[in-house]
mmCIF file of C-alpha atoms in Angstrom:
data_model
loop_
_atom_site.group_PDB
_atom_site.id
_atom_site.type_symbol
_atom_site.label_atom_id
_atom_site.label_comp_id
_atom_site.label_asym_id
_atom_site.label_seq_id
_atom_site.Cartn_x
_atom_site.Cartn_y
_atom_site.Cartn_z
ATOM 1 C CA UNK A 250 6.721 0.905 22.822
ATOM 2 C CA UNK A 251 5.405 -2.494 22.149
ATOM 3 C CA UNK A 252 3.185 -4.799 19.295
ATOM 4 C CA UNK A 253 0.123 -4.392 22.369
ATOM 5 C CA UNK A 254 0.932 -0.822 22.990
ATOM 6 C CA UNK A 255 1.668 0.501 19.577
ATOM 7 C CA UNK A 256 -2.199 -1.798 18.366
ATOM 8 C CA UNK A 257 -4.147 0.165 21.002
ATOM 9 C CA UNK A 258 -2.487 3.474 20.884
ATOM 10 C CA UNK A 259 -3.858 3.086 16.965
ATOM 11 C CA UNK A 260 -6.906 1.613 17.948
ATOM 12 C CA UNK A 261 -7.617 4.960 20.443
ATOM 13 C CA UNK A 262 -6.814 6.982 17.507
ATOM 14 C CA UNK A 263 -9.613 5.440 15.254
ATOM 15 C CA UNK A 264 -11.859 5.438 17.829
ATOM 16 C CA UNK A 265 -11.817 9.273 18.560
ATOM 17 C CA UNK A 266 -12.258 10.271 14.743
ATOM 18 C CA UNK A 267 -14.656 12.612 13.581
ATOM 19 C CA UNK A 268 -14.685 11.422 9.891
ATOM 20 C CA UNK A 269 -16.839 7.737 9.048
ATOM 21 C CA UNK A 270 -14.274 6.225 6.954
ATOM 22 C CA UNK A 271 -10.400 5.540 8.151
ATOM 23 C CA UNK A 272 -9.288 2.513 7.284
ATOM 24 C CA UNK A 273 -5.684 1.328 6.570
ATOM 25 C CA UNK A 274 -5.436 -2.543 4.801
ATOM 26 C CA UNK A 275 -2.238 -4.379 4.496
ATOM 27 C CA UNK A 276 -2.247 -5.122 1.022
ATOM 28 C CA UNK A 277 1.600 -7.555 0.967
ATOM 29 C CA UNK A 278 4.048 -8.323 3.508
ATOM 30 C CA UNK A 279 7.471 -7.166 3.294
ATOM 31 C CA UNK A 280 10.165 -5.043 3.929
ATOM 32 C CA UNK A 281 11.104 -1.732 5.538
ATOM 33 C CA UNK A 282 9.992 1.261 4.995
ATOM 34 C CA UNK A 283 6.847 -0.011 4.193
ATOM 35 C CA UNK A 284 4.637 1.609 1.384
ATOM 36 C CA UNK A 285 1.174 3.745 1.684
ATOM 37 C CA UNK A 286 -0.783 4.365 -0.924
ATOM 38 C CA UNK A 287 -3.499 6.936 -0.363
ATOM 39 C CA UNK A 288 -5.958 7.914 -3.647
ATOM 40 C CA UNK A 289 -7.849 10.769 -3.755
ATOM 41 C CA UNK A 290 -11.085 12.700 -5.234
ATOM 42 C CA UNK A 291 -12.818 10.978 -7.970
ATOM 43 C CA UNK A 292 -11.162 7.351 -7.255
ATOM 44 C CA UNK A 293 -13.417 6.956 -3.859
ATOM 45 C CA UNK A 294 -15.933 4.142 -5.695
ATOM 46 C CA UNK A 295 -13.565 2.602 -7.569
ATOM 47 C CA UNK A 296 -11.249 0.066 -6.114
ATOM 48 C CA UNK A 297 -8.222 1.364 -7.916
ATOM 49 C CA UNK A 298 -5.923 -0.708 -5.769
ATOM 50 C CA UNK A 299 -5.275 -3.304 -8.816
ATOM 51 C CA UNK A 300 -4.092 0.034 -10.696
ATOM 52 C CA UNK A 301 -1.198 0.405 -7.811
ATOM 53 C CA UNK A 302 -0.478 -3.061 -7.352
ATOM 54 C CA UNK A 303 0.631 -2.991 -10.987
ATOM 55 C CA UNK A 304 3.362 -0.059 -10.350
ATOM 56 C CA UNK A 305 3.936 -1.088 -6.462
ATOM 57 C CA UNK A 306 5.117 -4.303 -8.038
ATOM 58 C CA UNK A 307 7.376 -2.777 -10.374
ATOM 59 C CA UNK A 308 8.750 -0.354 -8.044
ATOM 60 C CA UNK A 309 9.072 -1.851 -4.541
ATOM 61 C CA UNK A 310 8.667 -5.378 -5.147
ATOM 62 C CA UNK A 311 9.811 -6.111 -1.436
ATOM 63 C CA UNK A 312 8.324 -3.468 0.425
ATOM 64 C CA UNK A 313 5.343 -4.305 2.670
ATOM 65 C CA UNK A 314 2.424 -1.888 1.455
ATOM 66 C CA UNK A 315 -0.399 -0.675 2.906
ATOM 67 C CA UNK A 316 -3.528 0.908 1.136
ATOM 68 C CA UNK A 317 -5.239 4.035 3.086
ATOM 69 C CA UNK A 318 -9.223 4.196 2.311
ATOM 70 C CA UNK A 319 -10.789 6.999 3.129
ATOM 71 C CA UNK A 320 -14.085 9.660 2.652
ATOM 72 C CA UNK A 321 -12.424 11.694 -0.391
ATOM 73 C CA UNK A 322 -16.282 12.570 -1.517
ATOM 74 C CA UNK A 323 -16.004 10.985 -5.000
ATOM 75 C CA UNK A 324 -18.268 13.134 -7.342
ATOM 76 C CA UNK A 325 -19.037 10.613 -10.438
ATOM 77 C CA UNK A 326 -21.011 12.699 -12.585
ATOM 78 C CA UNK A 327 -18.541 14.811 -13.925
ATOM 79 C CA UNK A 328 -15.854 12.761 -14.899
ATOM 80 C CA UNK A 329 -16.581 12.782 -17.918
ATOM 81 C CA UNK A 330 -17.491 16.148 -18.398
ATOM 82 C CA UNK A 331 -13.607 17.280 -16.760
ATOM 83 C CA UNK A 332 -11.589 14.880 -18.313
ATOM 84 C CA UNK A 333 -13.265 13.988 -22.068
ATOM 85 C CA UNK A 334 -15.513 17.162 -23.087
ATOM 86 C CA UNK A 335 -13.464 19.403 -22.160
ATOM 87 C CA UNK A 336 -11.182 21.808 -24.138
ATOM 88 C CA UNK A 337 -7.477 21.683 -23.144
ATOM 89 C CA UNK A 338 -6.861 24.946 -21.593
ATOM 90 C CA UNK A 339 -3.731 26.953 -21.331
ATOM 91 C CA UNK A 340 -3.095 28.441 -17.885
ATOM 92 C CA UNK A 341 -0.780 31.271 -19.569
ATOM 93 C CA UNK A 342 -4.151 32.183 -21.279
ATOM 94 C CA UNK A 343 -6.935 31.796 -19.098
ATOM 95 C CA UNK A 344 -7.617 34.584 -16.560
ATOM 96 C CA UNK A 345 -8.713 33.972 -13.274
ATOM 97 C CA UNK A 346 -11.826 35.669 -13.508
ATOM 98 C CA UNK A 347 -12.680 33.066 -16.058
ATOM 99 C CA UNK A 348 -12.665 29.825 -14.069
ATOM 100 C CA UNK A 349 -15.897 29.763 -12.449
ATOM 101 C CA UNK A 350 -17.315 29.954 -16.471
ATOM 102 C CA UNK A 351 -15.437 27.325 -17.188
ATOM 103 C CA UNK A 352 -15.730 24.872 -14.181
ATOM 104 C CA UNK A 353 -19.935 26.260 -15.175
ATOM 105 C CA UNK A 354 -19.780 25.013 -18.378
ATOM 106 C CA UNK A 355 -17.635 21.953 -17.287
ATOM 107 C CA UNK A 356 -20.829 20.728 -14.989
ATOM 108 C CA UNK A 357 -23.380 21.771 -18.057
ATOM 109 C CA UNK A 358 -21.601 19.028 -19.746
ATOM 110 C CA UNK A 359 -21.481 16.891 -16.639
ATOM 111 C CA UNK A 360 -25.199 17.102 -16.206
ATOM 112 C CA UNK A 361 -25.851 16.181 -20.136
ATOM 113 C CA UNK A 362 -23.632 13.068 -19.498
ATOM 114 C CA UNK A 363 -25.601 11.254 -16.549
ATOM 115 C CA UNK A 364 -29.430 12.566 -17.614
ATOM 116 C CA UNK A 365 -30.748 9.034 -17.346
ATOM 117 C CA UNK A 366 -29.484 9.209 -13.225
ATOM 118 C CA UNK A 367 -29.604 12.439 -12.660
ATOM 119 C CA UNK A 368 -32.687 14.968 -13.535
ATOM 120 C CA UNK A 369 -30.926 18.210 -15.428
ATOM 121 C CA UNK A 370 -30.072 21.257 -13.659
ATOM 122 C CA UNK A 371 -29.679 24.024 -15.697
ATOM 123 C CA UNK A 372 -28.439 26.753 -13.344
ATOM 124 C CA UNK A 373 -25.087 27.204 -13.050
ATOM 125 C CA UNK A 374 -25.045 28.765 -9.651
ATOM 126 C CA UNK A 375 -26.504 25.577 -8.290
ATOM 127 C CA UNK A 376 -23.950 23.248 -10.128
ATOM 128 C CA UNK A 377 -21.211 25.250 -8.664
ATOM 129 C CA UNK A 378 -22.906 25.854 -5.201
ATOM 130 C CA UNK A 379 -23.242 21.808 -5.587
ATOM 131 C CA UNK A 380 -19.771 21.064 -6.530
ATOM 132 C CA UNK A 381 -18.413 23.477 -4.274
ATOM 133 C CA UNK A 382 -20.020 21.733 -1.318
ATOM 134 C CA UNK A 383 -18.603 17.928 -2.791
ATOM 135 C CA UNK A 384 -14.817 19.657 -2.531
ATOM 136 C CA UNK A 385 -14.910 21.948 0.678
ATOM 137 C CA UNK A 386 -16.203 18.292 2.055
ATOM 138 C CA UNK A 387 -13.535 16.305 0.681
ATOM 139 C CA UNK A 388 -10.915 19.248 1.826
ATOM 140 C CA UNK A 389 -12.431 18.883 5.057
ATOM 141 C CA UNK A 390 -11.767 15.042 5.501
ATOM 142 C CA UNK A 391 -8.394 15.166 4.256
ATOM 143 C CA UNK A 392 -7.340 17.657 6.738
ATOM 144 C CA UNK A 393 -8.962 14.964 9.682
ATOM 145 C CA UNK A 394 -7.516 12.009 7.742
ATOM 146 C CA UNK A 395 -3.870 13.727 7.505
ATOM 147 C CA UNK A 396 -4.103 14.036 10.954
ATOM 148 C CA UNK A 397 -5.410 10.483 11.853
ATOM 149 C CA UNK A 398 -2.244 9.265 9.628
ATOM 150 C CA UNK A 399 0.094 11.142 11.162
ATOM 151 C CA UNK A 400 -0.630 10.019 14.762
ATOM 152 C CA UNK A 401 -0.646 6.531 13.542
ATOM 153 C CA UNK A 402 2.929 6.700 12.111
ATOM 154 C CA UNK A 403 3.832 8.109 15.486
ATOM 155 C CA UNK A 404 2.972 5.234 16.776
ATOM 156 C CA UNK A 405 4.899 3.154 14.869
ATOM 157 C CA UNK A 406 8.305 4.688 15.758
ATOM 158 C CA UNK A 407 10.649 2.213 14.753
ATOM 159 C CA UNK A 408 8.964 1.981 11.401
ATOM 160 C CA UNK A 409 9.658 4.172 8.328
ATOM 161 C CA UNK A 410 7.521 4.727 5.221
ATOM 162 C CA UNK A 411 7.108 6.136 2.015
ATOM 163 C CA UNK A 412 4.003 7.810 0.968
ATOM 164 C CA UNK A 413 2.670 7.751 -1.792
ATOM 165 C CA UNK A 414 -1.064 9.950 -2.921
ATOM 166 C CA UNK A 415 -2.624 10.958 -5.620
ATOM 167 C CA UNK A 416 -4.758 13.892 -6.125
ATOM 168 C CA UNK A 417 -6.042 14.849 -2.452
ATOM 169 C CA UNK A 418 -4.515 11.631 -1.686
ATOM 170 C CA UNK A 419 -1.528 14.340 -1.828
ATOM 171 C CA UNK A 420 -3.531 16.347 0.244
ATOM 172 C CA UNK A 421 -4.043 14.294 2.887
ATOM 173 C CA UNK A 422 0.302 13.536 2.863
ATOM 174 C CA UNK A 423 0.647 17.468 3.330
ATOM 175 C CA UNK A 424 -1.843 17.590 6.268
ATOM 176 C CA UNK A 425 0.006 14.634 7.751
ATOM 177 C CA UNK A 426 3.342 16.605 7.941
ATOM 178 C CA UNK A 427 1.477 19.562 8.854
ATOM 179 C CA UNK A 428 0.326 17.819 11.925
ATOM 180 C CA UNK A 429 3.642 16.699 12.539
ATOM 181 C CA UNK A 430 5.379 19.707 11.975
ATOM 182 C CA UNK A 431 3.104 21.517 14.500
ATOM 183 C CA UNK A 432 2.799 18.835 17.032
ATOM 184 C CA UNK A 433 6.762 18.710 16.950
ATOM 185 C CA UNK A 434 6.236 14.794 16.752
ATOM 186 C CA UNK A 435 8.652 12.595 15.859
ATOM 187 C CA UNK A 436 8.615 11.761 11.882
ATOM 188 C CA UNK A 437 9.102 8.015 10.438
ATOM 189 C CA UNK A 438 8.380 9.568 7.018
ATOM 190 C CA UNK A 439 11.419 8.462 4.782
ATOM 191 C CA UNK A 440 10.058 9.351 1.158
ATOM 192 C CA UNK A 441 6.778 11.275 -0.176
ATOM 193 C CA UNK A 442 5.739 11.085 -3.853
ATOM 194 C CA UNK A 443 2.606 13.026 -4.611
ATOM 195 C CA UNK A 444 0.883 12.412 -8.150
ATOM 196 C CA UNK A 445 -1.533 15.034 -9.672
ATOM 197 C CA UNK A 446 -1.546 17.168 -5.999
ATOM 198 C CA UNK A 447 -4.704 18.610 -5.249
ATOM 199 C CA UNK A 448 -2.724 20.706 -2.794
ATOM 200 C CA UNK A 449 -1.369 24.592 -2.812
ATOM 201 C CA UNK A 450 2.416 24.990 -4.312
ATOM 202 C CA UNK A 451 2.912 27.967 -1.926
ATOM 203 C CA UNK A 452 6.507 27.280 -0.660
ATOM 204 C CA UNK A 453 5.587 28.980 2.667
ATOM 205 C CA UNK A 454 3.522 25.997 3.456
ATOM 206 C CA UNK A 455 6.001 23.700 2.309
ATOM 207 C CA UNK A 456 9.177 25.403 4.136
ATOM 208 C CA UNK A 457 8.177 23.828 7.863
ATOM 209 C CA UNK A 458 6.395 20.764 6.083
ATOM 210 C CA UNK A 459 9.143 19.964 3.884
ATOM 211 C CA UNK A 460 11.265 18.974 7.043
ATOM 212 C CA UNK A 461 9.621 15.913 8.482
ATOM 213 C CA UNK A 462 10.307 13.968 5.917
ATOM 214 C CA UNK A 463 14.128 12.399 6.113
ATOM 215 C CA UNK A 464 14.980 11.460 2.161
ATOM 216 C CA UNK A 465 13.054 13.590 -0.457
ATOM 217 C CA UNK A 466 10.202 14.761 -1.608
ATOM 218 C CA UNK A 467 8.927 14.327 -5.472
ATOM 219 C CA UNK A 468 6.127 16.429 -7.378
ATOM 220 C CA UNK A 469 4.630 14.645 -10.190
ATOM 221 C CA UNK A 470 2.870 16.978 -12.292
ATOM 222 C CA UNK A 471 1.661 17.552 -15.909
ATOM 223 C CA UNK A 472 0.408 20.634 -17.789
ATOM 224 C CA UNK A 473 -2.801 17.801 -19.365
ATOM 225 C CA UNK A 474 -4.855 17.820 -15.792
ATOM 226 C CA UNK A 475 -7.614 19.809 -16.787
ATOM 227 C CA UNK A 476 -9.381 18.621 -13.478
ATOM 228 C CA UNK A 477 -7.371 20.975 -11.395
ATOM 229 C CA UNK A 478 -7.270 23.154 -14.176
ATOM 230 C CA UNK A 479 -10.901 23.173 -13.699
ATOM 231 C CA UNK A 480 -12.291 22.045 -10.232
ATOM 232 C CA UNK A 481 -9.792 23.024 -8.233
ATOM 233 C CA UNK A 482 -9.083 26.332 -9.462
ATOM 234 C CA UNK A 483 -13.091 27.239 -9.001
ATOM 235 C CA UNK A 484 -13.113 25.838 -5.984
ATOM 236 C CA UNK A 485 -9.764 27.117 -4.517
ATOM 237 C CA UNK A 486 -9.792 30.539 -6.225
ATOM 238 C CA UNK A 487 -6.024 31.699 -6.621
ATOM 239 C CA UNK A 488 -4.317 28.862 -5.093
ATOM 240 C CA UNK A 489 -1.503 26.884 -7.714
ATOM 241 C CA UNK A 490 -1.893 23.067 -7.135
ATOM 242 C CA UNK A 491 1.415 20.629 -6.805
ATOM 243 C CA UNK A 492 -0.699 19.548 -9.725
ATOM 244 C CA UNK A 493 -0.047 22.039 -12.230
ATOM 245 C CA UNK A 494 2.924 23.753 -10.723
ATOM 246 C CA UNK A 495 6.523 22.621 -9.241
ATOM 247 C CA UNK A 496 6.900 23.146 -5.161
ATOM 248 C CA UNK A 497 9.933 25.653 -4.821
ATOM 249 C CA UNK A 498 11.801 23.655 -2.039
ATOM 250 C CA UNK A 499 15.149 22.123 -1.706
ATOM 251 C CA UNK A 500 14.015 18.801 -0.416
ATOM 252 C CA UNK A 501 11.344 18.658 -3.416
ATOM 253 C CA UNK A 502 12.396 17.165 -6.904
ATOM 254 C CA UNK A 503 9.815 18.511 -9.593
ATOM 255 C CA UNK A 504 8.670 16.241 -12.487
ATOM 256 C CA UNK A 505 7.407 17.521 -15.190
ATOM 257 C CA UNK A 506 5.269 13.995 -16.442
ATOM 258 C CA UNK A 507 3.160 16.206 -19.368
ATOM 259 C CA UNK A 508 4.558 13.924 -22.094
ATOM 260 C CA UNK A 509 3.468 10.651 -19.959
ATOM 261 C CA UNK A 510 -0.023 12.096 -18.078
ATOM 262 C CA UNK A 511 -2.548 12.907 -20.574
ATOM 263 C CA UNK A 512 -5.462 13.794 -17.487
ATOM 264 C CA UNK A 513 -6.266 13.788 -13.969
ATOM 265 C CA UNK A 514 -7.056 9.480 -13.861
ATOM 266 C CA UNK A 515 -3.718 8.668 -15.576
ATOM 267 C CA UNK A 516 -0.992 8.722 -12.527
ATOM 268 C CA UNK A 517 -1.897 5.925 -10.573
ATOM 269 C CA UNK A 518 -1.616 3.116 -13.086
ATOM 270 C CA UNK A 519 1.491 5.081 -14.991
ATOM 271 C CA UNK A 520 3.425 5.760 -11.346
ATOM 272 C CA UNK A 521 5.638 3.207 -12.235
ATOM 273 C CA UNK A 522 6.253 4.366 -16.028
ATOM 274 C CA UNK A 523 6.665 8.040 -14.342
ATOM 275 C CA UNK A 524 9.049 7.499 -11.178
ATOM 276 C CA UNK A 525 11.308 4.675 -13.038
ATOM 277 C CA UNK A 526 11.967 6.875 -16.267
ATOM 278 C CA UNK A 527 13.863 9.479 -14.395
ATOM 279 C CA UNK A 528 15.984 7.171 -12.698
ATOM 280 C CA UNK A 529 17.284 5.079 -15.693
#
């Protein structure tokens, strides 16, 4: 396939999406395999691509990198709430029929944190009903997005890449070898690192996955990410996020960052401190 081909081929594939934002910027020239960054839930309003030039730099400083943008449904007024006014909370302890009282309380303390924007709810059911809507919309999009990123990388076939994505940034990686593991299309995919996953550990998902991708696979994840200690749980139910948990696969290398990653926002600008350390 050609440069002309191989553009419209990617152009068709924007064209024919079903989500409003899809947009993959060139962010340095380089070399091969090339670099994609994809952020996640909470990140969506920021531009946070400073915070992965910084480790990018450090880590690949001649690999061409590209920055995927896309709707991950960024939910700003509890931030604060998840990551600061929250207890740390032991997953050994908690039981599972006590996450939807805390993710409740968790928005209680959202809603006292952005009064002065938005009016205060006081019923719990709605703040979950309300967060619960922001996520299963966010899950939603990644699922299109994975798939819109793994027909573009088809279509770059004598390309690889590494991915790297944070939270459902992560998510949206595993739905792109999903698609390619189903489609039985051919995989440029040379290296995944996935910070913080907002994506099930279940190795039965990650058994046909797993294969697509020709080096390895690493899990960066800390015990401190009360987020999807939190949110996701709620949200999710019983499902163990990448997150929280190590993916039991023999192409995935488990990192236990809890002594670097202090919450949910810290991987991105600390990828560098995190990936070099075990390599030293």
């Amino acid at each position: 396939m050609n440069q002309i081909q191989e553009k419209k081929q990617i152009r068709d594939i924007f064209l024919s999406s079903s989500i409003d934002k899809f947009k993959i910027t060139k962010q340095r020239d380089g070399n091969y395999p090339a670099i994609i960054t994809i952020s996640g839930w909470r990140s969506q309003d920021k531009d946070n691509r400073k915070d992965w030039e910084e480790s990018i730099l450090k880590i690949y400083p001649d690999r061409e990198w590209f920055h995927l943008e896309w709707n991950s449904e960024k939910i700003p007024f509890i931030d604060k709430a998840l990551e600061s006014n929250m207890p740390s909370i032991n997953m050994e302890t908690e039981k599972p029929n006590d996450y939807n009282k805390i993710f409740k309380r968790a928005f209680f303390l959202a809603s006292l944190v952005v009064s002065p924007i938005v009016p205060l709810v006081t019923s719990s059911l709605l703040h979950t009903k309300l967060l619960n809507n922001y996520w299963h919309t966010a899950v939603r999009n990644s699922k299109q997005t994975g798939d819109n990123l793994a027909q573009v990388l088809n279509a770059c076939k004598n390309k690889d890449f590494i991915l790297v994505g944070h939270s459902l940034g992560a998510r949206v990686i595993f739905n792109c070898l999903s698609y390619l593991s189903e489609k039985g299309l051919h995989s440029n995919i040379f290296e995944i690192h996935l910070l913080g996953g907002a994506v099930s550990s279940n190795p039965k998902k990650w058994s046909k996955t797993s294969l697509t991708v020709k080096n390895k696979i690493y899990n960066y994840y800390s015990d401190n990410d009360n987020v999807l200690k939190t949110a996701y749980r709620a949200s999710m139910l019983s499902t163990e996020p990448i997150g929280l948990y190590e993916i039991e696969n023999k192409k995935v290398i488990n990192r236990n960052t809890t002594i670097y990653i202090d919450g949910h926002t810290e991987y991105i600008k600390n990828f560098s401190l995190i990936k070099n350390g075990w390599y030293r």
